[in-house]
PDB file of C-alpha atoms and ligand atoms in Angstrom:
ATOM      1  CA  UNK Y   1      21.484  -7.105   7.049  1.00 52.00           C
ATOM      2  CA  UNK Y   2      24.418  -6.775   4.862  1.00 57.00           C
ATOM      3  CA  UNK Y   3      25.997  -3.007   4.568  1.00 73.00           C
ATOM      4  CA  UNK Y   4      24.705  -1.167   1.473  1.00 89.00           C
ATOM      5  CA  UNK Y   5      23.520   2.190   0.863  1.00 96.00           C
ATOM      6  CA  UNK Y   6      20.323   3.493   2.320  1.00 98.00           C
ATOM      7  CA  UNK Y   7      18.472   5.659   0.051  1.00 97.00           C
ATOM      8  CA  UNK Y   8      15.448   6.774   2.358  1.00 96.00           C
ATOM      9  CA  UNK Y   9      13.937   5.719   5.704  1.00 96.00           C
ATOM     10  CA  UNK Y  10       9.913   6.163   5.822  1.00 93.00           C
ATOM     11  CA  UNK Y  11       7.656   5.274   8.668  1.00 92.00           C
ATOM     12  CA  UNK Y  12       6.826   1.822   7.934  1.00 96.00           C
ATOM     13  CA  UNK Y  13      10.082   1.062   5.369  1.00 98.00           C
ATOM     14  CA  UNK Y  14      13.595   1.479   4.631  1.00 98.00           C
ATOM     15  CA  UNK Y  15      14.842   1.610   0.728  1.00 98.00           C
ATOM     16  CA  UNK Y  16      18.465   0.299   0.052  1.00 98.00           C
ATOM     17  CA  UNK Y  17      20.197   0.402  -3.086  1.00 98.00           C
ATOM     18  CA  UNK Y  18      19.523  -2.889  -4.498  1.00 98.00           C
ATOM     19  CA  UNK Y  19      22.326  -5.622  -6.008  1.00 96.00           C
ATOM     20  CA  UNK Y  20      21.641  -4.791  -9.803  1.00 95.00           C
ATOM     21  CA  UNK Y  21      21.035  -1.490 -11.621  1.00 95.00           C
ATOM     22  CA  UNK Y  22      17.379  -0.430 -11.547  1.00 97.00           C
ATOM     23  CA  UNK Y  23      16.446  -2.433  -8.449  1.00 98.00           C
ATOM     24  CA  UNK Y  24      15.813  -1.069  -4.788  1.00 98.00           C
ATOM     25  CA  UNK Y  25      15.291  -3.391  -1.848  1.00 98.00           C
ATOM     26  CA  UNK Y  26      12.424  -2.643   0.323  1.00 98.00           C
ATOM     27  CA  UNK Y  27      12.798  -3.469   4.243  1.00 98.00           C
ATOM     28  CA  UNK Y  28       9.698  -3.740   5.946  1.00 98.00           C
ATOM     29  CA  UNK Y  29       9.714  -2.362   9.386  1.00 98.00           C
ATOM     30  CA  UNK Y  30       7.381  -3.177  12.621  1.00 98.00           C
ATOM     31  CA  UNK Y  31       6.730   0.668  13.175  1.00 97.00           C
ATOM     32  CA  UNK Y  32       3.552   2.335  12.736  1.00 96.00           C
ATOM     33  CA  UNK Y  33       2.493   5.932  12.665  1.00 92.00           C
ATOM     34  CA  UNK Y  34      -1.137   7.316  12.499  1.00 89.00           C
ATOM     35  CA  UNK Y  35      -1.341  11.348  12.059  1.00 83.00           C
ATOM     36  CA  UNK Y  36      -5.264  11.276  12.727  1.00 79.00           C
ATOM     37  CA  UNK Y  37      -4.970  10.656  15.848  1.00 80.00           C
ATOM     38  CA  UNK Y  38      -1.446  11.450  16.279  1.00 88.00           C
ATOM     39  CA  UNK Y  39      -0.018   8.024  17.307  1.00 92.00           C
ATOM     40  CA  UNK Y  40       3.033   5.749  16.775  1.00 95.00           C
ATOM     41  CA  UNK Y  41       4.107   2.533  17.906  1.00 96.00           C
ATOM     42  CA  UNK Y  42       5.146  -1.032  17.048  1.00 96.00           C
ATOM     43  CA  UNK Y  43       2.980  -3.799  15.543  1.00 96.00           C
ATOM     44  CA  UNK Y  44       5.126  -6.729  16.491  1.00 96.00           C
ATOM     45  CA  UNK Y  45       5.694  -9.182  13.350  1.00 96.00           C
ATOM     46  CA  UNK Y  46       3.854  -6.403  10.982  1.00 97.00           C
ATOM     47  CA  UNK Y  47       6.967  -6.114   8.752  1.00 98.00           C
ATOM     48  CA  UNK Y  48       7.213  -9.679   7.837  1.00 97.00           C
ATOM     49  CA  UNK Y  49       3.584 -10.180   7.370  1.00 98.00           C
ATOM     50  CA  UNK Y  50       3.169  -6.751   4.962  1.00 98.00           C
ATOM     51  CA  UNK Y  51       6.229  -8.123   3.012  1.00 98.00           C
ATOM     52  CA  UNK Y  52       4.359 -11.418   2.366  1.00 98.00           C
ATOM     53  CA  UNK Y  53       1.001  -9.853   1.874  1.00 98.00           C
ATOM     54  CA  UNK Y  54       2.511  -7.079  -0.496  1.00 98.00           C
ATOM     55  CA  UNK Y  55       4.461  -9.986  -2.291  1.00 98.00           C
ATOM     56  CA  UNK Y  56       0.974 -12.029  -2.458  1.00 98.00           C
ATOM     57  CA  UNK Y  57      -1.177  -9.075  -3.881  1.00 98.00           C
ATOM     58  CA  UNK Y  58       1.581  -7.725  -6.172  1.00 98.00           C
ATOM     59  CA  UNK Y  59       2.263 -10.881  -7.811  1.00 98.00           C
ATOM     60  CA  UNK Y  60      -1.426 -11.851  -8.166  1.00 98.00           C
ATOM     61  CA  UNK Y  61      -1.779  -8.367  -9.959  1.00 98.00           C
ATOM     62  CA  UNK Y  62       1.043  -9.123 -12.249  1.00 98.00           C
ATOM     63  CA  UNK Y  63      -0.472 -12.209 -13.573  1.00 98.00           C
ATOM     64  CA  UNK Y  64      -3.525 -10.379 -14.577  1.00 98.00           C
ATOM     65  CA  UNK Y  65      -1.030  -8.064 -16.309  1.00 98.00           C
ATOM     66  CA  UNK Y  66      -1.524  -4.975 -14.036  1.00 98.00           C
ATOM     67  CA  UNK Y  67       2.098  -3.781 -13.851  1.00 98.00           C
ATOM     68  CA  UNK Y  68       3.984  -3.424 -10.368  1.00 98.00           C
ATOM     69  CA  UNK Y  69       7.376  -2.784  -9.258  1.00 98.00           C
ATOM     70  CA  UNK Y  70       7.579  -6.131  -7.170  1.00 98.00           C
ATOM     71  CA  UNK Y  71      10.639  -8.537  -8.536  1.00 98.00           C
ATOM     72  CA  UNK Y  72      10.663 -10.932  -5.637  1.00 98.00           C
ATOM     73  CA  UNK Y  73      10.827 -11.451  -2.029  1.00 98.00           C
ATOM     74  CA  UNK Y  74      14.590 -11.862  -0.853  1.00 98.00           C
ATOM     75  CA  UNK Y  75      14.010 -12.701   2.780  1.00 97.00           C
ATOM     76  CA  UNK Y  76      11.387 -12.278   5.815  1.00 97.00           C
ATOM     77  CA  UNK Y  77      11.464  -8.780   5.760  1.00 98.00           C
ATOM     78  CA  UNK Y  78      12.908  -7.685   2.362  1.00 98.00           C
ATOM     79  CA  UNK Y  79      11.837  -7.646  -1.333  1.00 98.00           C
ATOM     80  CA  UNK Y  80      13.487  -6.678  -4.287  1.00 98.00           C
ATOM     81  CA  UNK Y  81      11.690  -4.168  -6.645  1.00 98.00           C
ATOM     82  CA  UNK Y  82      12.249  -2.276  -9.840  1.00 98.00           C
ATOM     83  CA  UNK Y  83      13.482   1.303  -9.381  1.00 98.00           C
ATOM     84  CA  UNK Y  84      10.814   3.580 -10.514  1.00 98.00           C
ATOM     85  CA  UNK Y  85      10.613   7.537 -10.283  1.00 98.00           C
ATOM     86  CA  UNK Y  86       7.884   7.994  -7.835  1.00 98.00           C
ATOM     87  CA  UNK Y  87       5.052  10.091  -8.731  1.00 98.00           C
ATOM     88  CA  UNK Y  88       4.370  12.409  -6.028  1.00 98.00           C
ATOM     89  CA  UNK Y  89       0.605  11.484  -5.786  1.00 98.00           C
ATOM     90  CA  UNK Y  90      -1.287   9.090  -3.769  1.00 98.00           C
ATOM     91  CA  UNK Y  91      -4.323   7.551  -5.532  1.00 99.00           C
ATOM     92  CA  UNK Y  92      -7.026   6.325  -3.351  1.00 98.00           C
ATOM     93  CA  UNK Y  93     -10.008   4.273  -4.464  1.00 99.00           C
ATOM     94  CA  UNK Y  94     -13.125   4.002  -2.056  1.00 98.00           C
ATOM     95  CA  UNK Y  95     -15.562   1.430  -2.434  1.00 98.00           C
ATOM     96  CA  UNK Y  96     -17.443   2.233   1.054  1.00 98.00           C
ATOM     97  CA  UNK Y  97     -17.747   5.419   3.158  1.00 98.00           C
ATOM     98  CA  UNK Y  98     -15.287   5.266   5.683  1.00 98.00           C
ATOM     99  CA  UNK Y  99     -12.274   6.945   7.170  1.00 98.00           C
ATOM    100  CA  UNK Y 100     -11.592  10.824   6.022  1.00 97.00           C
ATOM    101  CA  UNK Y 101     -14.392  10.423   3.558  1.00 98.00           C
ATOM    102  CA  UNK Y 102     -17.027   9.716   6.133  1.00 98.00           C
ATOM    103  CA  UNK Y 103     -15.497  12.638   8.348  1.00 97.00           C
ATOM    104  CA  UNK Y 104     -15.765  15.077   5.356  1.00 97.00           C
ATOM    105  CA  UNK Y 105     -19.314  14.550   4.839  1.00 97.00           C
ATOM    106  CA  UNK Y 106     -20.527  13.563   8.168  1.00 97.00           C
ATOM    107  CA  UNK Y 107     -21.500  10.162   6.916  1.00 97.00           C
ATOM    108  CA  UNK Y 108     -21.775   6.599   8.744  1.00 96.00           C
ATOM    109  CA  UNK Y 109     -19.122   4.319   7.931  1.00 98.00           C
ATOM    110  CA  UNK Y 110     -19.824   1.114   5.829  1.00 98.00           C
ATOM    111  CA  UNK Y 111     -22.452   3.200   3.606  1.00 96.00           C
ATOM    112  CA  UNK Y 112     -21.658   1.177  -0.031  1.00 95.00           C
ATOM    113  CA  UNK Y 113     -21.046   3.540  -2.846  1.00 97.00           C
ATOM    114  CA  UNK Y 114     -23.161   3.583  -5.961  1.00 97.00           C
ATOM    115  CA  UNK Y 115     -19.799   3.889  -7.923  1.00 97.00           C
ATOM    116  CA  UNK Y 116     -16.000   3.559  -6.808  1.00 98.00           C
ATOM    117  CA  UNK Y 117     -14.600   6.884  -6.218  1.00 98.00           C
ATOM    118  CA  UNK Y 118     -10.928   7.821  -7.248  1.00 98.00           C
ATOM    119  CA  UNK Y 119      -8.897  10.571  -5.048  1.00 98.00           C
ATOM    120  CA  UNK Y 120      -5.715  12.119  -5.459  1.00 98.00           C
ATOM    121  CA  UNK Y 121      -3.385  13.567  -2.561  1.00 98.00           C
ATOM    122  CA  UNK Y 122      -0.278  15.168  -3.054  1.00 98.00           C
ATOM    123  CA  UNK Y 123       2.461  13.633  -1.043  1.00 97.00           C
ATOM    124  CA  UNK Y 124       3.818  16.305   1.256  1.00 96.00           C
ATOM    125  CA  UNK Y 125       4.017  15.088   4.963  1.00 90.00           C
ATOM    126  CA  UNK Y 126       4.458  18.661   6.287  1.00 93.00           C
ATOM    127  CA  UNK Y 127       0.974  19.781   5.013  1.00 96.00           C
ATOM    128  CA  UNK Y 128      -0.409  16.396   5.623  1.00 93.00           C
ATOM    129  CA  UNK Y 129      -0.715  15.153   2.411  1.00 96.00           C
ATOM    130  CA  UNK Y 130      -3.300  17.535   1.158  1.00 98.00           C
ATOM    131  CA  UNK Y 131      -5.975  16.468  -1.784  1.00 98.00           C
ATOM    132  CA  UNK Y 132      -5.736  17.668  -4.954  1.00 98.00           C
ATOM    133  CA  UNK Y 133      -7.372  17.457  -8.534  1.00 98.00           C
ATOM    134  CA  UNK Y 134      -6.396  16.890 -11.836  1.00 98.00           C
ATOM    135  CA  UNK Y 135      -6.044  20.602 -12.454  1.00 98.00           C
ATOM    136  CA  UNK Y 136      -3.480  21.070  -9.611  1.00 98.00           C
ATOM    137  CA  UNK Y 137      -1.544  17.900 -10.588  1.00 98.00           C
ATOM    138  CA  UNK Y 138      -1.103  18.932 -14.292  1.00 98.00           C
ATOM    139  CA  UNK Y 139      -0.633  22.591 -13.474  1.00 98.00           C
ATOM    140  CA  UNK Y 140       2.154  21.621 -11.035  1.00 98.00           C
ATOM    141  CA  UNK Y 141       3.763  19.455 -13.226  1.00 98.00           C
ATOM    142  CA  UNK Y 142       3.278  16.321 -10.969  1.00 98.00           C
ATOM    143  CA  UNK Y 143       2.137  13.972 -13.842  1.00 98.00           C
ATOM    144  CA  UNK Y 144       0.510  14.751 -17.275  1.00 98.00           C
ATOM    145  CA  UNK Y 145      -3.084  14.050 -18.402  1.00 98.00           C
ATOM    146  CA  UNK Y 146      -1.977  10.615 -19.773  1.00 98.00           C
ATOM    147  CA  UNK Y 147      -0.168   9.446 -16.883  1.00 98.00           C
ATOM    148  CA  UNK Y 148      -3.089  10.556 -14.669  1.00 98.00           C
ATOM    149  CA  UNK Y 149      -5.618   8.447 -16.731  1.00 98.00           C
ATOM    150  CA  UNK Y 150      -3.207   5.469 -16.621  1.00 98.00           C
ATOM    151  CA  UNK Y 151      -3.306   5.717 -12.826  1.00 98.00           C
ATOM    152  CA  UNK Y 152      -6.814   5.902 -12.746  1.00 98.00           C
ATOM    153  CA  UNK Y 153      -6.885   2.771 -15.017  1.00 98.00           C
ATOM    154  CA  UNK Y 154      -4.635   1.122 -13.160  1.00 98.00           C
ATOM    155  CA  UNK Y 155      -6.375   1.868  -9.798  1.00 99.00           C
ATOM    156  CA  UNK Y 156      -9.804   0.511 -10.796  1.00 98.00           C
ATOM    157  CA  UNK Y 157      -8.640  -2.650 -12.486  1.00 98.00           C
ATOM    158  CA  UNK Y 158      -6.550  -3.268  -9.185  1.00 98.00           C
ATOM    159  CA  UNK Y 159      -9.491  -2.329  -7.406  1.00 98.00           C
ATOM    160  CA  UNK Y 160     -11.834  -4.943  -9.225  1.00 98.00           C
ATOM    161  CA  UNK Y 161      -9.033  -7.742  -8.981  1.00 98.00           C
ATOM    162  CA  UNK Y 162      -8.583  -7.121  -5.354  1.00 98.00           C
ATOM    163  CA  UNK Y 163     -11.952  -6.652  -4.065  1.00 98.00           C
ATOM    164  CA  UNK Y 164     -12.652 -10.032  -5.559  1.00 98.00           C
ATOM    165  CA  UNK Y 165      -9.522 -11.657  -4.227  1.00 98.00           C
ATOM    166  CA  UNK Y 166     -10.427 -10.505  -0.954  1.00 98.00           C
ATOM    167  CA  UNK Y 167     -14.064 -11.302  -1.079  1.00 98.00           C
ATOM    168  CA  UNK Y 168     -13.095 -14.683  -1.780  1.00 98.00           C
ATOM    169  CA  UNK Y 169     -11.730 -15.143   1.722  1.00 98.00           C
ATOM    170  CA  UNK Y 170     -14.416 -13.146   3.456  1.00 98.00           C
ATOM    171  CA  UNK Y 171     -12.942  -9.878   3.610  1.00 98.00           C
ATOM    172  CA  UNK Y 172     -14.395  -6.500   2.293  1.00 98.00           C
ATOM    173  CA  UNK Y 173     -11.997  -4.141   0.597  1.00 98.00           C
ATOM    174  CA  UNK Y 174     -13.528  -0.686   1.941  1.00 98.00           C
ATOM    175  CA  UNK Y 175     -10.765   1.336   0.248  1.00 98.00           C
ATOM    176  CA  UNK Y 176      -7.276   1.600  -0.389  1.00 99.00           C
ATOM    177  CA  UNK Y 177      -4.094   3.955  -1.266  1.00 98.00           C
ATOM    178  CA  UNK Y 178      -1.708   3.200  -4.138  1.00 98.00           C
ATOM    179  CA  UNK Y 179       1.394   4.969  -5.157  1.00 98.00           C
ATOM    180  CA  UNK Y 180       2.730   4.940  -8.583  1.00 99.00           C
ATOM    181  CA  UNK Y 181       6.255   4.996 -10.569  1.00 98.00           C
ATOM    182  CA  UNK Y 182       7.558   5.404 -13.995  1.00 98.00           C
ATOM    183  CA  UNK Y 183      10.138   2.984 -15.498  1.00 98.00           C
ATOM    184  CA  UNK Y 184      11.632   3.335 -18.928  1.00 96.00           C
ATOM    185  CA  UNK Y 185      10.766  -0.118 -21.346  1.00 94.00           C
ATOM    186  CA  UNK Y 186      13.061   0.470 -24.047  1.00 93.00           C
ATOM    187  CA  UNK Y 187      11.991   3.604 -25.707  1.00 95.00           C
ATOM    188  CA  UNK Y 188       8.519   3.888 -23.712  1.00 95.00           C
ATOM    189  CA  UNK Y 189       7.967   5.393 -20.532  1.00 96.00           C
ATOM    190  CA  UNK Y 190       5.599   3.135 -18.405  1.00 98.00           C
ATOM    191  CA  UNK Y 191       3.505   3.660 -15.240  1.00 98.00           C
ATOM    192  CA  UNK Y 192       3.562   0.958 -12.582  1.00 98.00           C
ATOM    193  CA  UNK Y 193       2.162   0.531  -9.126  1.00 99.00           C
ATOM    194  CA  UNK Y 194       4.889   1.008  -6.387  1.00 98.00           C
ATOM    195  CA  UNK Y 195       5.244   1.011  -2.759  1.00 98.00           C
ATOM    196  CA  UNK Y 196       3.132  -1.752  -0.887  1.00 98.00           C
ATOM    197  CA  UNK Y 197      -0.197  -3.214  -0.697  1.00 98.00           C
ATOM    198  CA  UNK Y 198      -0.869  -4.319   2.550  1.00 98.00           C
ATOM    199  CA  UNK Y 199      -3.208  -3.982   5.683  1.00 98.00           C
ATOM    200  CA  UNK Y 200      -1.167  -0.584   6.317  1.00 98.00           C
ATOM    201  CA  UNK Y 201      -2.741   0.902   2.916  1.00 98.00           C
ATOM    202  CA  UNK Y 202      -6.096  -0.941   2.823  1.00 98.00           C
ATOM    203  CA  UNK Y 203      -9.059  -0.671   4.511  1.00 98.00           C
ATOM    204  CA  UNK Y 204     -10.151  -4.584   5.017  1.00 98.00           C
ATOM    205  CA  UNK Y 205     -13.227  -5.426   6.957  1.00 98.00           C
ATOM    206  CA  UNK Y 206     -14.536  -9.069   7.745  1.00 98.00           C
ATOM    207  CA  UNK Y 207     -17.267  -9.424   5.322  1.00 98.00           C
ATOM    208  CA  UNK Y 208     -19.874 -10.844   7.962  1.00 98.00           C
ATOM    209  CA  UNK Y 209     -18.997  -8.953  10.952  1.00 98.00           C
ATOM    210  CA  UNK Y 210     -17.418  -5.854   9.612  1.00 98.00           C
ATOM    211  CA  UNK Y 211     -14.672  -6.248  12.209  1.00 98.00           C
ATOM    212  CA  UNK Y 212     -11.641  -4.041  11.045  1.00 98.00           C
ATOM    213  CA  UNK Y 213      -8.557  -6.123   9.805  1.00 98.00           C
ATOM    214  CA  UNK Y 214      -6.153  -3.370   9.195  1.00 98.00           C
ATOM    215  CA  UNK Y 215      -4.284  -0.440  10.543  1.00 97.00           C
ATOM    216  CA  UNK Y 216      -7.594   1.261  11.641  1.00 97.00           C
ATOM    217  CA  UNK Y 217      -7.147  -1.317  14.730  1.00 98.00           C
ATOM    218  CA  UNK Y 218      -3.840   0.909  15.755  1.00 97.00           C
ATOM    219  CA  UNK Y 219      -5.174   4.229  14.368  1.00 96.00           C
ATOM    220  CA  UNK Y 220      -8.354   3.890  16.713  1.00 96.00           C
ATOM    221  CA  UNK Y 221      -6.840   2.083  19.547  1.00 95.00           C
ATOM    222  CA  UNK Y 222      -9.041  -1.042  19.140  1.00 97.00           C
ATOM    223  CA  UNK Y 223      -6.546  -3.761  20.286  1.00 95.00           C
ATOM    224  CA  UNK Y 224      -5.622  -6.935  18.684  1.00 97.00           C
ATOM    225  CA  UNK Y 225      -3.673  -5.125  15.932  1.00 97.00           C
ATOM    226  CA  UNK Y 226      -1.229  -8.150  15.208  1.00 97.00           C
ATOM    227  CA  UNK Y 227      -3.936 -10.812  15.466  1.00 97.00           C
ATOM    228  CA  UNK Y 228      -5.741  -8.655  12.388  1.00 98.00           C
ATOM    229  CA  UNK Y 229      -2.695  -8.382  10.316  1.00 98.00           C
ATOM    230  CA  UNK Y 230      -2.238 -12.393  10.935  1.00 97.00           C
ATOM    231  CA  UNK Y 231      -5.804 -13.272  10.186  1.00 97.00           C
ATOM    232  CA  UNK Y 232      -5.566 -11.223   6.749  1.00 98.00           C
ATOM    233  CA  UNK Y 233      -2.156 -13.427   6.101  1.00 98.00           C
ATOM    234  CA  UNK Y 234      -3.819 -16.640   7.311  1.00 97.00           C
ATOM    235  CA  UNK Y 235      -6.685 -16.546   4.973  1.00 97.00           C
ATOM    236  CA  UNK Y 236      -4.575 -15.552   2.090  1.00 97.00           C
ATOM    237  CA  UNK Y 237      -2.987 -18.804   3.052  1.00 96.00           C
ATOM    238  CA  UNK Y 238       0.533 -17.272   3.568  1.00 95.00           C
ATOM    239  CA  UNK Y 239       1.043 -17.002   7.446  1.00 84.00           C
ATOM    240  CA  UNK Y 240       4.466 -17.487   8.245  1.00 66.00           C
ATOM    241  CA  UNK Y 241       4.976 -21.567   8.464  1.00 58.00           C
ATOM    242  CA  UNK Y 242       6.422 -21.574  12.262  1.00 55.00           C
ATOM    243  CA  UNK Y 243       4.000 -18.804  13.647  1.00 57.00           C
ATOM    244  CA  UNK Y 244       5.469 -16.185  15.792  1.00 50.00           C
ATOM    245  CA  UNK Y 245       8.661 -17.568  16.159  1.00 51.00           C
ATOM    246  CA  UNK Y 246       9.106 -17.384  12.210  1.00 50.00           C
ATOM    247  CA  UNK Y 247       8.522 -13.664  12.415  1.00 49.00           C
ATOM    248  CA  UNK Y 248      11.572 -12.622  14.112  1.00 46.00           C
ATOM    249  CA  UNK Y 249      14.264 -11.712  11.884  1.00 39.00           C
ATOM    250  CA  UNK Y 250      15.511 -11.965   8.137  1.00 36.00           C
ATOM    251  CA  UNK Y 251      16.011 -15.265   6.835  1.00 37.00           C
ATOM    252  CA  UNK Y 252      17.214 -15.920   3.250  1.00 43.00           C
ATOM    253  CA  UNK Y 253      14.672 -17.550   0.989  1.00 42.00           C
ATOM    254  CA  UNK Y 254      16.161 -19.596  -1.876  1.00 42.00           C
TER     255      UNK Y 254
HETATM  256  P1  TMP J   1      -8.715   7.730   4.586  1.00 86.50           P
HETATM  257  O1  TMP J   1     -10.020   7.716   4.662  1.00 86.50           O
HETATM  258  O2  TMP J   1      -7.709   8.095   5.832  1.00 86.50           O
HETATM  259  O3  TMP J   1      -8.264   9.122   3.601  1.00 86.50           O
HETATM  260  O4  TMP J   1      -8.023   6.803   3.890  1.00 86.50           O
HETATM  261  C1  TMP J   1      -7.945   6.109   2.617  1.00 86.50           C
HETATM  262  C2  TMP J   1      -7.435   4.991   2.373  1.00 86.50           C
HETATM  263  O5  TMP J   1      -5.982   5.399   2.402  1.00 86.50           O
HETATM  264  C3  TMP J   1      -7.098   3.748   3.498  1.00 86.50           C
HETATM  265  O6  TMP J   1      -7.337   2.766   2.885  1.00 86.50           O
HETATM  266  C4  TMP J   1      -6.159   4.436   4.255  1.00 86.50           C
HETATM  267  C5  TMP J   1      -5.060   4.540   3.274  1.00 86.50           C
HETATM  268  N1  TMP J   1      -4.198   5.842   3.542  1.00 86.50           N
HETATM  269  C6  TMP J   1      -2.537   5.435   3.523  1.00 86.50           C
HETATM  270  O7  TMP J   1      -2.563   4.508   3.490  1.00 86.50           O
HETATM  271  N2  TMP J   1      -1.845   6.312   4.079  1.00 86.50           N
HETATM  272  C7  TMP J   1      -2.270   7.560   4.678  1.00 86.50           C
HETATM  273  O8  TMP J   1      -1.324   8.161   5.273  1.00 86.50           O
HETATM  274  C8  TMP J   1      -3.578   7.872   4.627  1.00 86.50           C
HETATM  275  C9  TMP J   1      -4.103   9.300   5.545  1.00 86.50           C
HETATM  276  C10 TMP J   1      -4.405   6.811   4.373  1.00 86.50           C
END
């Protein structure tokens, strides 16, 4: 990696100042952390695969006019994105009962929902990202009503599009988490999808067998975590060309 200013290091990514003003470089790590249950470790090749999956999904979203921060992939582990002012809210969209929703209401995982549910969580690791309502978001000034409406609108559009995209390759999009940011376009402030879209923040189940193809394999110690990520990439047609040897380190893509 060339020397440049690091802005932030999270559990799965490092952010660097980008080469042009208004840009950021996202570096995808292999590290994985789970809160419930508490677990941390490494998923070999995850960063390379997530870089590609996020590139692929965000590019397709861009093609149907759903704005994201993605600009271009730089190499195996890095992509260039637009710098945005991150809204400190995680937006979760659910299509089936799973995870914390199943726990909260004592329901069976896999129960279909009669309509998609949108939930908000305040980004605060120390407090384990508490669930919040629109009232909290506006009262505490994290986002205004218009921005909340836009986040819901974009999240539901992304849900429709991604549900179809994944179903086409035999995968059910059970739920996922998005982050959003604000960018200026001329005089106008616009809301765009930020962060990443990958098996780290989407629940993806095989549509026939319900086999988990996402980070729940790590969280729940189900094994074959690397294989699950590779399977998603393989079905999307974006597995690194020469297999595992191709996922060792950065390499410039022209
Ligand atoms: P949950 O069922 O654990 O609340 O998760 C809902 C969705 O949000 C699921 O697709 C996983 C994703 N998620 C993250 O990306 N990061 C997190 O820290 C958590 C808790 C969930």
